[in-house]
C-alpha cells in the first residue's frame, strides 16, 4: 500500500494494538474500494461512480485471518476515535449509511471480516457527543478568534478542513450568529466565548490567542495554526502545509506563512510573512501587546523562525477596509497600535496580479532566505481553461467542477445562447471573464475560429501563462487533471503545443467506443498569437508554433456528446445548421453512427509519463471537431485488377480494429476495376485516375485523401488475415515510424513459390517480432514521416517504397516487425516467363534506387558483380533460419529462384548501361 506501483492503498491502517497509521491524505483518493460489484450500500447506490473518489478507506489489521482473529478493545477504540474525527472533518453522520464495509461495495468480498461495524459506530458516536476524541499527538488544530464573522465562517471552515483535524474557535463577544454557527460545525471541537459586547472596545487579541493555545495544549494536539476569519488557505497550500507539519516540521521552531492581501479578485504580489504555525507544548505563551503582533511563543528568537512558501489569502475590498477601520477606531481610540497595523488600514498600493494555484513541486521551506519567490505562488504557471459554449446550461456545473481540478481560472464565451449559460458562467468564482455574442436562435453563423481567438486574447489580458481549450461537453478525469497540472507547472515547453487523446464516451463516463482523435489544445499564452483560419474545424494552435513542435501526451479528454442517441442527433443538427453547404466538412453522418464495441474507462495509473513524443513529431491534424476521424488509412492501389480487387478490399474492410480506420482505393487507368469497387463497396473512398500511373504516383494520390495518423498500403494482390490492422496499430503506438509484418504465399505454383522466397524472405512467418536494424522491405508508416520526405517517387516502376524506407532509415526513423501482422500475397508470377519478367523489372528498379542513393555510377559495377551470389546466399540463409516447414518448397523451387535472380541481375545491368535521363522527381503528398 505504500508502493506507488502497487496500485492499491488506503487512507489509514489501524493495528491490532491500537496504533493508527496514515498512508494517504484524506484530500487525495486512495485505491481501497477497488471495483464496484452488486453494491448494497445506499451511499454507493445513490452516488454511483467510483467510490474510491468520495470515501475514506480504513484498513484494520487482522493477522491474515479476517474472520477468526480476536479483535482487541484497543483496536476498536482507535478505529472508533479515527472514524469520529473523520466524520467531524467532513461533516457526515455516524450511521450505517456512512460507515460501510467493503463487501457492501464489492459483493464478492468478505471484508471487513468479523469487524463489528455497529460497535464502531456506537463508540465513535459517544466520542463525538462528548467531544472526547482520543488524543492524537500529531493532530493539527486550527485556532480561530472571531467576532461578528457570520458571513466568513463557511469559507473559513472549508479552508481549515484542508489542513486541520479540528478547529478550536473563540467568539469574542459577537452580536450576530457567529457563536451558534461555530457550535454547530462538526469540525469545531471546542468553542471558547467572551462576554457579549456592543463594540470592539476592549478587544485583547493577545489574550484571545493565548486562550486558544492553552485549549489546544489541553487537548494534546500536535501542531497549531492560527487562521483568522477573513483569511483563507487554498486546498493545494493546505495539503502541502499538512504534509509538512506531520512529516518534516521540527518542534521548537515557528513557521512563517506568506500572507497576501487580496483586493477583490486581484492580489498584491508582495506578501508579508506571519508566523502562525508551531508545535503545541505546555507552558507556551504568545504575544504581550494587546493588538498587532505575530502570535509566536516567547523564547523563540530569530534563529528559530523559518519561512515557508505556504500562502494565506487575506480577503479585502473597499467595504472590508471601511469595516476594518471602524473596528480599530473602536478597539484603539488613542491610535496606540496604528503604526503597527497601519498598512492594513490603507488602500493597497503596488503591483497586482491574478491568483493562481500552488505549483505541485514547490518545496514548503522557503530556500530564498526571505526573498520573494519569482512570482506570487512560487513561480507557478497560471493556467486558463478556455470555454466556447452555446446553450450549455445543463453542462456548466459539472464542467466547472472538472476544470477546478487543474485550472486557475476559466475564460468563457457565450455564443448567443437562448438558455441560462451566460448567467451560470458569470455566477462562478472560477470564471474570470465571460465574453458574449449576440443572442441568436440557431447555430447559423457559428464562427468557431473567431470565438477561440477572442478567448485566447482575453486569457492573455487576464494574465494567463498557459491555456487549454476544453469544450462544454468535454471532461478531464481527476487523475488526468492532476497529471495535467503537474505537467504544466514542471515540464511543459512554451515553444510546443500538446495533444490530448479524445475518447468518445458511450452511455456513461465509464465506457467509450473510440479514441482515435488527438486534440491539440494546450500551449503557452502569448500576446498577439493568431489561430489558423477556417470558420469551423480548424485546429486551435497558434500559427507561431510549427507542426514539428506539436507533441502528443498521455492525457485524455472524455467527450460526452455521443453518450446517447439524443445527444448524437442534437450534435448532427447543430452542424447542419452551422454548415448546410458542407463547406467545412464533406459529410457529418458519422456523428450519428451507432456505437462500436464498448471498452471500459480505466483511471490513469500513477507514475505514467505525460509525454508520449519525447522528440518532436509532425502531425497533420484532423479537424478539431471530427471526433470520429480514423487513426489509420489503408490505401489500396490498383490497375487492371478486376479479378482480384474485391477480395483484396474486402479483407481490409472486414478487419476488426480497436480504433477507427478508413479504406481508400486508388484505381488508375482501369474503369472496369473502378466499377467493381464502386458497386461492391459504395461507401468507400474511391480515387479514380483516368490515366495509368506508376505505383508511387498512385500512392501519393491516396495520401492526399488520407486522414489517418498512420497509413498502410495493402495492395490489390494482397489479402489481410484477421487481426492484422489491430496488430499494426499496436506496433505504431509503441513509437515506430515503419511497421512490417509476415507475408504468406498465395500463388502455390513453383514459380509462385520462387518469387515469394525472392521478394519476401525477410518477412517469412517464422521470423519473430522485434525492432529492425535496417530499413524494412514492405511496411506501413506514420503519415507525417512520409510527408517529411516528400512522399513516393512517381517515376519508378518498382521499388518506390524501398527508396522511401531507406531514406526514412537514414533520417533516424525506427522500424519494427510485428509477427502477428499477416498478409497473403497473390503474385502474378505463376509461370517461369512471368517470374523472369517481374524480376527483370525489379532489377532495373534496384539500379535506379542505388543510383539515387549513391549519386554516382562509380560503385555500381562492384555492387552488380556480386549481386547474384549475395542474393541467392541471403535468400537461402533466411529460409533456413525462419522458413521452418517451408524449406521443402524452397528446395523444389531452387532452380526457379536462381532464374529469378538471374533475371533481376540482367535487369540491373540493362538499366546500368542505359544513358541517364532526368527523372520526374518526387511527387509530394499534400
PDB file of N, CA and C in Angstrom, residues 388-438:
ATOM      1  N   UNK A 388     -15.625  27.854 -25.144  1.00  0.00           N
ATOM      2  CA  UNK A 388     -16.673  28.393 -26.010  1.00  0.00           C
ATOM      3  C   UNK A 388     -17.947  27.573 -25.784  1.00  0.00           C
ATOM      4  N   UNK A 389     -19.078  28.224 -25.534  1.00  0.00           N
ATOM      5  CA  UNK A 389     -20.278  27.468 -25.162  1.00  0.00           C
ATOM      6  C   UNK A 389     -21.514  28.126 -25.752  1.00  0.00           C
ATOM      7  N   UNK A 390     -22.461  27.282 -26.114  1.00  0.00           N
ATOM      8  CA  UNK A 390     -23.768  27.763 -26.556  1.00  0.00           C
ATOM      9  C   UNK A 390     -24.833  26.803 -26.061  1.00  0.00           C
ATOM     10  N   UNK A 391     -25.830  27.349 -25.360  1.00  0.00           N
ATOM     11  CA  UNK A 391     -26.932  26.539 -24.824  1.00  0.00           C
ATOM     12  C   UNK A 391     -26.404  25.327 -24.054  1.00  0.00           C
ATOM     13  N   UNK A 392     -25.485  25.604 -23.150  1.00  0.00           N
ATOM     14  CA  UNK A 392     -24.814  24.542 -22.393  1.00  0.00           C
ATOM     15  C   UNK A 392     -25.143  24.598 -20.911  1.00  0.00           C
ATOM     16  N   UNK A 393     -26.287  25.173 -20.557  1.00  0.00           N
ATOM     17  CA  UNK A 393     -26.619  25.348 -19.143  1.00  0.00           C
ATOM     18  C   UNK A 393     -26.587  24.024 -18.383  1.00  0.00           C
ATOM     19  N   UNK A 394     -27.035  22.944 -19.019  1.00  0.00           N
ATOM     20  CA  UNK A 394     -27.060  21.648 -18.330  1.00  0.00           C
ATOM     21  C   UNK A 394     -25.664  21.103 -18.063  1.00  0.00           C
ATOM     22  N   UNK A 395     -24.655  21.623 -18.744  1.00  0.00           N
ATOM     23  CA  UNK A 395     -23.286  21.117 -18.600  1.00  0.00           C
ATOM     24  C   UNK A 395     -22.451  21.911 -17.602  1.00  0.00           C
ATOM     25  N   UNK A 396     -22.827  23.168 -17.324  1.00  0.00           N
ATOM     26  CA  UNK A 396     -21.902  24.106 -16.692  1.00  0.00           C
ATOM     27  C   UNK A 396     -21.433  23.646 -15.315  1.00  0.00           C
ATOM     28  N   UNK A 397     -22.335  23.228 -14.456  1.00  0.00           N
ATOM     29  CA  UNK A 397     -21.938  22.873 -13.090  1.00  0.00           C
ATOM     30  C   UNK A 397     -20.909  21.743 -13.083  1.00  0.00           C
ATOM     31  N   UNK A 398     -21.199  20.676 -13.806  1.00  0.00           N
ATOM     32  CA  UNK A 398     -20.284  19.550 -13.845  1.00  0.00           C
ATOM     33  C   UNK A 398     -18.977  19.924 -14.534  1.00  0.00           C
ATOM     34  N   UNK A 399     -19.079  20.739 -15.576  1.00  0.00           N
ATOM     35  CA  UNK A 399     -17.883  21.190 -16.296  1.00  0.00           C
ATOM     36  C   UNK A 399     -16.940  21.961 -15.378  1.00  0.00           C
ATOM     37  N   UNK A 400     -17.478  22.929 -14.642  1.00  0.00           N
ATOM     38  CA  UNK A 400     -16.642  23.753 -13.770  1.00  0.00           C
ATOM     39  C   UNK A 400     -16.036  22.921 -12.645  1.00  0.00           C
ATOM     40  N   UNK A 401     -16.762  21.931 -12.154  1.00  0.00           N
ATOM     41  CA  UNK A 401     -16.205  21.054 -11.127  1.00  0.00           C
ATOM     42  C   UNK A 401     -15.009  20.285 -11.677  1.00  0.00           C
ATOM     43  N   UNK A 402     -15.099  19.834 -12.921  1.00  0.00           N
ATOM     44  CA  UNK A 402     -13.988  19.129 -13.547  1.00  0.00           C
ATOM     45  C   UNK A 402     -12.799  20.053 -13.759  1.00  0.00           C
ATOM     46  N   UNK A 403     -13.060  21.243 -14.244  1.00  0.00           N
ATOM     47  CA  UNK A 403     -11.992  22.190 -14.584  1.00  0.00           C
ATOM     48  C   UNK A 403     -11.263  22.682 -13.333  1.00  0.00           C
ATOM     49  N   UNK A 404     -11.982  22.810 -12.227  1.00  0.00           N
ATOM     50  CA  UNK A 404     -11.381  23.332 -10.996  1.00  0.00           C
ATOM     51  C   UNK A 404     -10.219  22.478 -10.518  1.00  0.00           C
ATOM     52  N   UNK A 405     -10.141  21.240 -10.975  1.00  0.00           N
ATOM     53  CA  UNK A 405      -9.074  20.351 -10.529  1.00  0.00           C
ATOM     54  C   UNK A 405      -7.733  20.691 -11.158  1.00  0.00           C
ATOM     55  N   UNK A 406      -7.714  21.500 -12.238  1.00  0.00           N
ATOM     56  CA  UNK A 406      -6.433  21.787 -12.873  1.00  0.00           C
ATOM     57  C   UNK A 406      -6.249  23.249 -13.280  1.00  0.00           C
ATOM     58  N   UNK A 407      -7.314  24.023 -13.405  1.00  0.00           N
ATOM     59  CA  UNK A 407      -7.201  25.382 -13.939  1.00  0.00           C
ATOM     60  C   UNK A 407      -7.252  26.422 -12.830  1.00  0.00           C
ATOM     61  N   UNK A 408      -6.547  27.529 -13.035  1.00  0.00           N
ATOM     62  CA  UNK A 408      -6.602  28.645 -12.105  1.00  0.00           C
ATOM     63  C   UNK A 408      -7.790  29.552 -12.383  1.00  0.00           C
ATOM     64  N   UNK A 409      -8.221  29.574 -13.631  1.00  0.00           N
ATOM     65  CA  UNK A 409      -9.362  30.412 -14.000  1.00  0.00           C
ATOM     66  C   UNK A 409      -9.952  29.883 -15.294  1.00  0.00           C
ATOM     67  N   UNK A 410     -11.171  30.294 -15.555  1.00  0.00           N
ATOM     68  CA  UNK A 410     -11.857  29.975 -16.803  1.00  0.00           C
ATOM     69  C   UNK A 410     -12.187  31.290 -17.507  1.00  0.00           C
ATOM     70  N   UNK A 411     -11.886  31.337 -18.784  1.00  0.00           N
ATOM     71  CA  UNK A 411     -12.364  32.426 -19.632  1.00  0.00           C
ATOM     72  C   UNK A 411     -13.378  31.800 -20.589  1.00  0.00           C
ATOM     73  N   UNK A 412     -14.597  32.304 -20.568  1.00  0.00           N
ATOM     74  CA  UNK A 412     -15.690  31.671 -21.307  1.00  0.00           C
ATOM     75  C   UNK A 412     -16.257  32.632 -22.340  1.00  0.00           C
ATOM     76  N   UNK A 413     -16.849  32.069 -23.378  1.00  0.00           N
ATOM     77  CA  UNK A 413     -17.573  32.849 -24.381  1.00  0.00           C
ATOM     78  C   UNK A 413     -18.933  32.224 -24.586  1.00  0.00           C
ATOM     79  N   UNK A 414     -19.970  33.013 -24.358  1.00  0.00           N
ATOM     80  CA  UNK A 414     -21.336  32.562 -24.612  1.00  0.00           C
ATOM     81  C   UNK A 414     -21.701  32.953 -26.036  1.00  0.00           C
ATOM     82  N   UNK A 415     -21.893  31.952 -26.891  1.00  0.00           N
ATOM     83  CA  UNK A 415     -22.086  32.203 -28.318  1.00  0.00           C
ATOM     84  C   UNK A 415     -23.566  32.337 -28.658  1.00  0.00           C
ATOM     85  N   UNK A 416     -24.208  33.355 -28.071  1.00  0.00           N
ATOM     86  CA  UNK A 416     -25.593  33.656 -28.428  1.00  0.00           C
ATOM     87  C   UNK A 416     -26.607  32.701 -27.862  1.00  0.00           C
ATOM     88  N   UNK A 417     -26.380  32.198 -26.644  1.00  0.00           N
ATOM     89  CA  UNK A 417     -27.274  31.198 -26.054  1.00  0.00           C
ATOM     90  C   UNK A 417     -28.688  31.732 -25.858  1.00  0.00           C
ATOM     91  N   UNK A 418     -29.635  30.780 -25.893  1.00  0.00           N
ATOM     92  CA  UNK A 418     -31.028  31.114 -25.584  1.00  0.00           C
ATOM     93  C   UNK A 418     -31.440  30.540 -24.226  1.00  0.00           C
ATOM     94  N   UNK A 419     -30.464  29.983 -23.476  1.00  0.00           N
ATOM     95  CA  UNK A 419     -30.751  29.470 -22.144  1.00  0.00           C
ATOM     96  C   UNK A 419     -29.937  30.251 -21.113  1.00  0.00           C
ATOM     97  N   UNK A 420     -29.674  29.667 -19.954  1.00  0.00           N
ATOM     98  CA  UNK A 420     -29.018  30.371 -18.847  1.00  0.00           C
ATOM     99  C   UNK A 420     -27.500  30.192 -18.820  1.00  0.00           C
ATOM    100  N   UNK A 421     -26.912  29.820 -19.942  1.00  0.00           N
ATOM    101  CA  UNK A 421     -25.468  29.572 -19.980  1.00  0.00           C
ATOM    102  C   UNK A 421     -24.675  30.759 -19.451  1.00  0.00           C
ATOM    103  N   UNK A 422     -24.925  31.946 -19.977  1.00  0.00           N
ATOM    104  CA  UNK A 422     -24.143  33.126 -19.588  1.00  0.00           C
ATOM    105  C   UNK A 422     -24.324  33.450 -18.111  1.00  0.00           C
ATOM    106  N   UNK A 423     -25.533  33.333 -17.601  1.00  0.00           N
ATOM    107  CA  UNK A 423     -25.798  33.642 -16.187  1.00  0.00           C
ATOM    108  C   UNK A 423     -25.056  32.688 -15.275  1.00  0.00           C
ATOM    109  N   UNK A 424     -25.071  31.402 -15.600  1.00  0.00           N
ATOM    110  CA  UNK A 424     -24.380  30.413 -14.773  1.00  0.00           C
ATOM    111  C   UNK A 424     -22.875  30.637 -14.783  1.00  0.00           C
ATOM    112  N   UNK A 425     -22.346  30.974 -15.930  1.00  0.00           N
ATOM    113  CA  UNK A 425     -20.907  31.232 -16.015  1.00  0.00           C
ATOM    114  C   UNK A 425     -20.522  32.463 -15.203  1.00  0.00           C
ATOM    115  N   UNK A 426     -21.302  33.518 -15.346  1.00  0.00           N
ATOM    116  CA  UNK A 426     -20.987  34.759 -14.632  1.00  0.00           C
ATOM    117  C   UNK A 426     -21.079  34.582 -13.121  1.00  0.00           C
ATOM    118  N   UNK A 427     -21.862  33.616 -12.665  1.00  0.00           N
ATOM    119  CA  UNK A 427     -22.025  33.416 -11.224  1.00  0.00           C
ATOM    120  C   UNK A 427     -20.948  32.566 -10.583  1.00  0.00           C
ATOM    121  N   UNK A 428     -19.996  32.066 -11.362  1.00  0.00           N
ATOM    122  CA  UNK A 428     -18.944  31.208 -10.814  1.00  0.00           C
ATOM    123  C   UNK A 428     -17.707  32.026 -10.469  1.00  0.00           C
ATOM    124  N   UNK A 429     -17.153  31.777  -9.292  1.00  0.00           N
ATOM    125  CA  UNK A 429     -15.931  32.471  -8.883  1.00  0.00           C
ATOM    126  C   UNK A 429     -14.744  32.027  -9.725  1.00  0.00           C
ATOM    127  N   UNK A 430     -14.816  30.839 -10.324  1.00  0.00           N
ATOM    128  CA  UNK A 430     -13.713  30.346 -11.136  1.00  0.00           C
ATOM    129  C   UNK A 430     -13.643  31.037 -12.486  1.00  0.00           C
ATOM    130  N   UNK A 431     -14.759  31.555 -12.955  1.00  0.00           N
ATOM    131  CA  UNK A 431     -14.820  32.183 -14.277  1.00  0.00           C
ATOM    132  C   UNK A 431     -14.391  33.641 -14.161  1.00  0.00           C
ATOM    133  N   UNK A 432     -13.238  33.962 -14.753  1.00  0.00           N
ATOM    134  CA  UNK A 432     -12.683  35.307 -14.634  1.00  0.00           C
ATOM    135  C   UNK A 432     -13.362  36.287 -15.576  1.00  0.00           C
ATOM    136  N   UNK A 433     -13.829  35.809 -16.730  1.00  0.00           N
ATOM    137  CA  UNK A 433     -14.474  36.716 -17.688  1.00  0.00           C
ATOM    138  C   UNK A 433     -15.417  35.922 -18.573  1.00  0.00           C
ATOM    139  N   UNK A 434     -16.539  36.533 -18.912  1.00  0.00           N
ATOM    140  CA  UNK A 434     -17.496  35.931 -19.835  1.00  0.00           C
ATOM    141  C   UNK A 434     -17.663  36.870 -21.026  1.00  0.00           C
ATOM    142  N   UNK A 435     -17.219  36.431 -22.198  1.00  0.00           N
ATOM    143  CA  UNK A 435     -17.459  37.164 -23.442  1.00  0.00           C
ATOM    144  C   UNK A 435     -18.820  36.741 -23.990  1.00  0.00           C
ATOM    145  N   UNK A 436     -19.460  37.633 -24.739  1.00  0.00           N
ATOM    146  CA  UNK A 436     -20.810  37.305 -25.216  1.00  0.00           C
ATOM    147  C   UNK A 436     -20.979  37.710 -26.670  1.00  0.00           C
ATOM    148  N   UNK A 437     -21.586  36.820 -27.442  1.00  0.00           N
ATOM    149  CA  UNK A 437     -22.031  37.132 -28.788  1.00  0.00           C
ATOM    150  C   UNK A 437     -23.532  37.393 -28.751  1.00  0.00           C
ATOM    151  N   UNK A 438     -24.054  38.167 -29.699  1.00  0.00           N
ATOM    152  CA  UNK A 438     -25.491  38.465 -29.694  1.00  0.00           C
ATOM    153  C   UNK A 438     -26.342  37.198 -29.729  1.00  0.00           C
TER     154      UNK A 438
END
